[in-house]
Short mmCIF file of C-alpha atoms in Angstrom, two decimals:
data_model
loop_
_atom_site.label_atom_id
_atom_site.label_comp_id
_atom_site.label_asym_id
_atom_site.label_seq_id
_atom_site.Cartn_x
_atom_site.Cartn_y
_atom_site.Cartn_z
CA UNK A 32 18.20 -25.98 -69.77
CA UNK A 33 21.42 -24.76 -71.45
CA UNK A 34 21.55 -26.00 -75.08
CA UNK A 35 24.38 -28.46 -75.88
CA UNK A 36 27.14 -27.06 -78.09
CA UNK A 37 27.95 -29.11 -81.20
CA UNK A 38 31.37 -29.28 -82.74
CA UNK A 39 32.53 -31.16 -85.86
CA UNK A 40 35.60 -33.37 -85.49
CA UNK A 41 37.18 -34.37 -88.81
CA UNK A 42 39.01 -37.24 -87.12
CA UNK A 43 35.84 -39.01 -86.05
CA UNK A 44 34.49 -41.77 -88.29
CA UNK A 45 31.16 -40.89 -89.88
CA UNK A 46 29.42 -43.78 -88.04
CA UNK A 47 30.62 -42.35 -84.72
CA UNK A 48 29.26 -38.94 -85.65
CA UNK A 49 25.86 -40.42 -86.51
CA UNK A 50 25.73 -42.37 -83.24
CA UNK A 51 26.74 -39.30 -81.29
CA UNK A 52 24.04 -37.20 -82.89
CA UNK A 53 21.46 -39.84 -82.00
CA UNK A 54 22.64 -39.86 -78.41
CA UNK A 55 22.47 -36.09 -78.10
CA UNK A 56 18.79 -36.17 -79.07
CA UNK A 57 17.86 -38.49 -76.20
CA UNK A 58 15.96 -36.83 -73.34
CA UNK A 59 16.58 -37.68 -69.70
CA UNK A 60 14.26 -37.60 -66.74
CA UNK A 61 15.46 -37.41 -63.11
CA UNK A 62 13.97 -39.82 -60.57
CA UNK A 63 14.71 -40.36 -56.92
CA UNK A 64 14.72 -43.55 -54.87
CA UNK A 65 16.29 -44.60 -51.56
CA UNK A 66 18.13 -41.27 -51.18
CA UNK A 67 19.85 -41.56 -54.59
CA UNK A 68 19.26 -39.49 -57.69
CA UNK A 69 18.77 -41.76 -60.71
CA UNK A 70 18.89 -40.59 -64.37
CA UNK A 71 16.46 -42.55 -66.56
CA UNK A 72 16.72 -42.39 -70.34
CA UNK A 73 13.65 -42.15 -72.54
CA UNK A 74 13.55 -44.51 -75.46
CA UNK A 75 16.32 -46.83 -76.84
CA UNK A 76 19.85 -45.83 -75.98
CA UNK A 77 23.25 -46.75 -77.39
CA UNK A 78 26.35 -46.11 -75.32
CA UNK A 79 30.08 -46.60 -75.99
CA UNK A 80 31.88 -49.02 -73.72
CA UNK A 81 34.93 -47.40 -72.13
CA UNK A 82 37.47 -48.91 -69.75
CA UNK A 83 39.19 -46.79 -67.15
CA UNK A 84 41.62 -49.05 -65.23
CA UNK A 85 43.06 -47.96 -61.94
CA UNK A 86 45.64 -45.19 -62.45
CA UNK A 87 49.24 -46.18 -61.88
CA UNK A 88 50.97 -44.60 -58.89
CA UNK A 89 54.46 -43.18 -59.32
CA UNK A 90 56.04 -42.89 -55.92
CA UNK A 91 55.10 -44.09 -52.42
CA UNK A 92 52.07 -41.95 -51.69
CA UNK A 93 48.66 -42.97 -52.93
CA UNK A 94 45.56 -40.81 -53.39
CA UNK A 95 43.45 -41.01 -50.19
CA UNK A 96 39.88 -42.22 -50.74
CA UNK A 97 38.62 -42.99 -54.25
CA UNK A 98 41.07 -43.54 -57.06
CA UNK A 99 40.94 -41.23 -60.05
CA UNK A 100 39.73 -44.05 -62.24
CA UNK A 101 36.65 -44.69 -60.09
CA UNK A 102 35.60 -41.03 -60.18
CA UNK A 103 36.25 -40.66 -63.92
CA UNK A 104 34.39 -43.85 -64.80
CA UNK A 105 31.39 -42.81 -62.71
CA UNK A 106 31.35 -39.38 -64.37
CA UNK A 107 31.40 -40.89 -67.83
CA UNK A 108 28.65 -43.30 -66.87
CA UNK A 109 26.51 -40.46 -65.52
CA UNK A 110 26.97 -38.56 -68.76
CA UNK A 111 24.78 -41.15 -70.48
CA UNK A 112 27.21 -41.61 -73.36
CA UNK A 113 29.44 -44.30 -71.88
CA UNK A 114 29.17 -47.58 -69.96
CA UNK A 115 31.82 -49.69 -68.18
CA UNK A 116 32.88 -53.10 -69.50
CA UNK A 117 30.31 -55.83 -68.82
CA UNK A 118 32.98 -58.11 -67.31
CA UNK A 119 35.18 -56.11 -64.95
CA UNK A 120 37.36 -59.19 -64.28
CA UNK A 121 38.31 -59.57 -67.94
CA UNK A 122 39.08 -55.84 -68.14
CA UNK A 123 41.34 -56.00 -65.09
CA UNK A 124 43.16 -59.05 -66.44
CA UNK A 125 43.72 -57.38 -69.80
CA UNK A 126 45.03 -54.25 -68.09
CA UNK A 127 47.45 -56.26 -65.92
CA UNK A 128 48.70 -58.12 -68.97
CA UNK A 129 49.28 -54.79 -70.77
CA UNK A 130 51.30 -53.47 -67.87
CA UNK A 131 53.34 -56.64 -67.65
CA UNK A 132 54.07 -56.57 -71.40
CA UNK A 133 54.59 -52.82 -71.63
CA UNK A 134 52.09 -52.53 -74.49
CA UNK A 135 48.36 -52.40 -75.28
CA UNK A 136 46.59 -55.50 -76.61
CA UNK A 137 44.00 -53.69 -78.74
CA UNK A 138 42.67 -56.92 -80.10
CA UNK A 139 41.87 -58.25 -76.64
CA UNK A 140 40.27 -55.02 -75.52
CA UNK A 141 38.12 -55.01 -78.59
CA UNK A 142 37.23 -58.69 -78.09
CA UNK A 143 35.84 -57.99 -74.67
CA UNK A 144 33.70 -55.17 -76.10
CA UNK A 145 35.71 -52.09 -75.08
CA UNK A 146 35.59 -49.24 -77.65
CA UNK A 147 37.78 -46.75 -75.77
CA UNK A 148 40.55 -47.20 -73.24
CA UNK A 149 41.72 -44.58 -70.78
CA UNK A 150 45.09 -45.08 -69.02
CA UNK A 151 46.37 -42.75 -66.38
CA UNK A 152 49.17 -42.31 -63.89
CA UNK A 153 49.79 -39.87 -61.07
CA UNK A 154 52.29 -38.81 -58.42
CA UNK A 155 51.94 -36.87 -55.19
CA UNK A 156 54.62 -34.52 -53.89
CA UNK A 157 54.48 -31.67 -51.43
CA UNK A 158 50.68 -31.76 -51.11
CA UNK A 159 50.28 -31.53 -54.88
CA UNK A 160 49.09 -34.21 -57.32
CA UNK A 161 50.29 -34.49 -60.92
CA UNK A 162 48.26 -36.58 -63.35
CA UNK A 163 48.83 -37.76 -66.93
CA UNK A 164 46.08 -39.37 -68.97
CA UNK A 165 46.10 -41.07 -72.39
CA UNK A 166 43.01 -42.19 -74.30
CA UNK A 167 42.91 -44.81 -77.08
CA UNK A 168 40.44 -46.04 -79.71
CA UNK A 169 40.62 -49.85 -79.55
CA UNK A 170 38.78 -50.29 -82.84
CA UNK A 171 41.13 -48.19 -84.99
CA UNK A 172 44.02 -48.99 -82.58
CA UNK A 173 44.90 -45.32 -82.50
CA UNK A 174 46.04 -42.99 -79.75
CA UNK A 175 43.29 -40.35 -79.58
CA UNK A 176 44.64 -37.75 -77.19
CA UNK A 177 46.54 -37.24 -73.98
CA UNK A 178 47.11 -34.56 -71.43
CA UNK A 179 49.49 -33.85 -68.56
CA UNK A 180 47.65 -31.77 -65.97
CA UNK A 181 49.32 -29.03 -63.90
CA UNK A 182 50.12 -29.75 -60.30
CA UNK A 183 46.88 -29.49 -58.32
CA UNK A 184 46.28 -29.21 -54.58
CA UNK A 185 45.60 -32.63 -53.10
CA UNK A 186 42.35 -31.33 -51.59
CA UNK A 187 41.10 -30.62 -55.11
CA UNK A 188 41.79 -34.11 -56.43
CA UNK A 189 38.08 -34.83 -57.00
CA UNK A 190 37.73 -31.59 -59.00
CA UNK A 191 40.74 -32.64 -61.10
CA UNK A 192 39.10 -36.06 -61.76
CA UNK A 193 35.94 -34.27 -62.92
CA UNK A 194 38.06 -32.12 -65.25
CA UNK A 195 39.62 -35.25 -66.74
CA UNK A 196 36.11 -36.66 -67.32
CA UNK A 197 34.93 -33.53 -69.08
CA UNK A 198 38.07 -33.48 -71.24
CA UNK A 199 37.48 -37.11 -72.32
CA UNK A 200 33.86 -36.46 -73.17
CA UNK A 201 34.67 -33.33 -75.21
CA UNK A 202 37.59 -34.90 -77.11
CA UNK A 203 35.82 -38.19 -77.95
CA UNK A 204 32.29 -36.95 -78.69
CA UNK A 205 32.57 -33.17 -79.05
CA UNK A 206 30.17 -32.77 -76.15
CA UNK A 207 30.73 -30.26 -73.34
CA UNK A 208 30.82 -32.17 -70.01
CA UNK A 209 29.14 -31.12 -66.81
CA UNK A 210 31.11 -33.11 -64.26
CA UNK A 211 32.44 -29.92 -62.63
CA UNK A 212 28.99 -28.46 -62.11
CA UNK A 213 26.95 -28.62 -58.91
CA UNK A 214 23.35 -29.62 -58.11
CA UNK A 215 20.93 -27.77 -55.83
CA UNK A 216 18.12 -29.87 -54.37
CA UNK A 217 15.71 -30.35 -51.47
CA UNK A 218 16.45 -33.24 -49.08
CA UNK A 219 13.71 -34.59 -46.84
CA UNK A 220 15.05 -35.09 -43.35
CA UNK A 221 12.14 -36.67 -41.45
CA UNK A 222 9.82 -39.43 -42.78
CA UNK A 223 6.77 -37.15 -42.56
CA UNK A 224 8.13 -34.37 -44.75
CA UNK A 225 7.95 -31.72 -42.04
CA UNK A 226 11.69 -30.93 -42.31
CA UNK A 227 13.26 -30.41 -45.74
CA UNK A 228 16.71 -28.85 -46.21
CA UNK A 229 18.26 -27.07 -49.17
CA UNK A 230 21.49 -28.75 -50.20
CA UNK A 231 24.14 -28.54 -52.94
CA UNK A 232 26.48 -31.25 -54.07
CA UNK A 233 28.91 -32.14 -56.86
CA UNK A 234 27.36 -33.47 -60.08
CA UNK A 235 27.95 -37.04 -58.90
CA UNK A 236 26.19 -36.43 -55.56
CA UNK A 237 29.32 -36.18 -53.45
CA UNK A 238 30.56 -33.34 -51.23
CA UNK A 239 27.06 -32.47 -50.01
CA UNK A 240 26.66 -29.10 -48.21
CA UNK A 241 23.51 -28.39 -46.17
CA UNK A 242 22.55 -24.66 -46.45
CA UNK A 243 19.49 -24.45 -44.21
CA UNK A 244 18.89 -25.14 -40.54
CA UNK A 245 17.43 -28.10 -38.67
CA UNK A 246 13.66 -28.24 -38.34
CA UNK A 247 13.15 -25.92 -41.30
CA UNK A 248 10.76 -26.63 -44.17
CA UNK A 249 12.08 -25.38 -47.53
CA UNK A 250 11.23 -25.68 -51.21
CA UNK A 251 11.95 -24.48 -54.80
CA UNK A 252 15.72 -23.79 -54.79
CA UNK A 253 17.09 -21.86 -57.79
CA UNK A 254 20.63 -20.83 -58.72
CA UNK A 255 21.21 -17.09 -58.58
CA UNK A 256 23.77 -14.36 -59.24
CA UNK A 257 27.02 -15.67 -60.82
CA UNK A 258 26.17 -19.19 -59.57
CA UNK A 259 27.36 -18.10 -56.13
CA UNK A 260 23.95 -17.49 -54.66
CA UNK A 261 20.93 -19.70 -54.14
CA UNK A 262 17.29 -18.57 -53.72
CA UNK A 263 14.65 -20.69 -52.03
CA UNK A 264 11.33 -20.68 -50.18
CA UNK A 265 11.29 -21.28 -46.46
CA UNK A 266 8.43 -21.80 -43.98
CA UNK A 267 10.70 -20.91 -41.08
CA UNK A 268 8.29 -18.18 -39.85
CA UNK A 269 5.16 -20.16 -40.77
CA UNK A 270 4.71 -18.41 -44.12
CA UNK A 271 6.22 -19.34 -47.50
CA UNK A 272 8.84 -16.56 -47.67
CA UNK A 273 11.66 -16.20 -50.20
CA UNK A 274 15.21 -16.16 -48.90
CA UNK A 275 18.71 -16.15 -50.41
CA UNK A 276 22.03 -17.62 -49.28
CA UNK A 277 25.64 -16.93 -50.38
CA UNK A 278 27.33 -20.30 -50.88
CA UNK A 279 30.83 -19.15 -49.96
CA UNK A 280 29.89 -17.66 -46.60
CA UNK A 281 26.52 -19.40 -45.86
CA UNK A 282 25.14 -15.92 -45.14
CA UNK A 283 21.37 -15.74 -45.74
CA UNK A 284 18.94 -12.86 -46.14
CA UNK A 285 15.24 -12.26 -46.90
CA UNK A 286 14.23 -11.49 -50.48
CA UNK A 287 10.45 -11.41 -50.28
CA UNK A 288 8.19 -11.76 -47.26
CA UNK A 289 4.96 -10.52 -48.86
CA UNK A 290 1.62 -11.81 -47.62
CA UNK A 291 0.78 -15.13 -49.24
CA UNK A 292 3.03 -17.39 -51.30
CA UNK A 293 6.59 -16.36 -52.25
CA UNK A 294 7.57 -19.29 -54.47
CA UNK A 295 9.53 -20.52 -57.49
CA UNK A 296 12.32 -17.91 -57.86
CA UNK A 297 14.04 -17.51 -61.24
CA UNK A 298 17.16 -15.36 -61.74
CA UNK A 299 17.59 -13.23 -64.84
CA UNK A 300 21.35 -12.64 -65.32
CA UNK A 301 20.81 -9.94 -67.97
CA UNK A 302 18.37 -7.79 -66.00
CA UNK A 303 19.79 -8.92 -62.64
CA UNK A 304 16.31 -9.30 -61.24
CA UNK A 305 14.37 -12.17 -59.69
CA UNK A 306 11.00 -13.44 -60.91
CA UNK A 307 8.83 -15.18 -58.35
#
């Protein structure tokens, strides 16, 4: 429920600004199916096609697991402002031809419908990963921006990919990204709904952490103090009681065990009090 912050970029064409403003006004509704969280847009939607080819590797060591490009592309898609090329094969061929020729064929990228192109490279040394990213506008054939990121611990590679995604979104559309945020939610464990656990995960659904025990029925999670605490209702002792948990230590405590329902907590950061 935090309002989006708007910034004016003099370098953006007026048509792009108009399209961006229209996109910002679109509402989104969350839905859930088959264990996945889906974001559905309301009304007509226009997105910008962006290509994020696989990042080049400098050196012998490759990033374990997902490549930076896959994480960044998924983040940009989840933002609702961008979509991948319709024909991934054409995009891969164009990228390989660019690498072979040592240039960028803007005309070909534009022909296959790509508005923006993100090219990246990385190296791994001593448990640290170094990444450099450059972004281009294929329509104007201009270099938009680039950044060389400080050496980051290899275990934080996904966080670095989310940072890259947020930087791209902010530089291209003047919109603050949320790829580095986390989601709190209730996950149903058994098919009858008798066991539901409080979980948190990265904004793309990865790195899930389960915060409540097996066999516990929980509900209404809410972010709390400094974003480091979570408040929720639990039926652990056969009454809807309100509990809290510290994310860093998983330490939990009782907040309200009054007779009757103790539901729907809301944290006030100014007063530092909880409404329920």
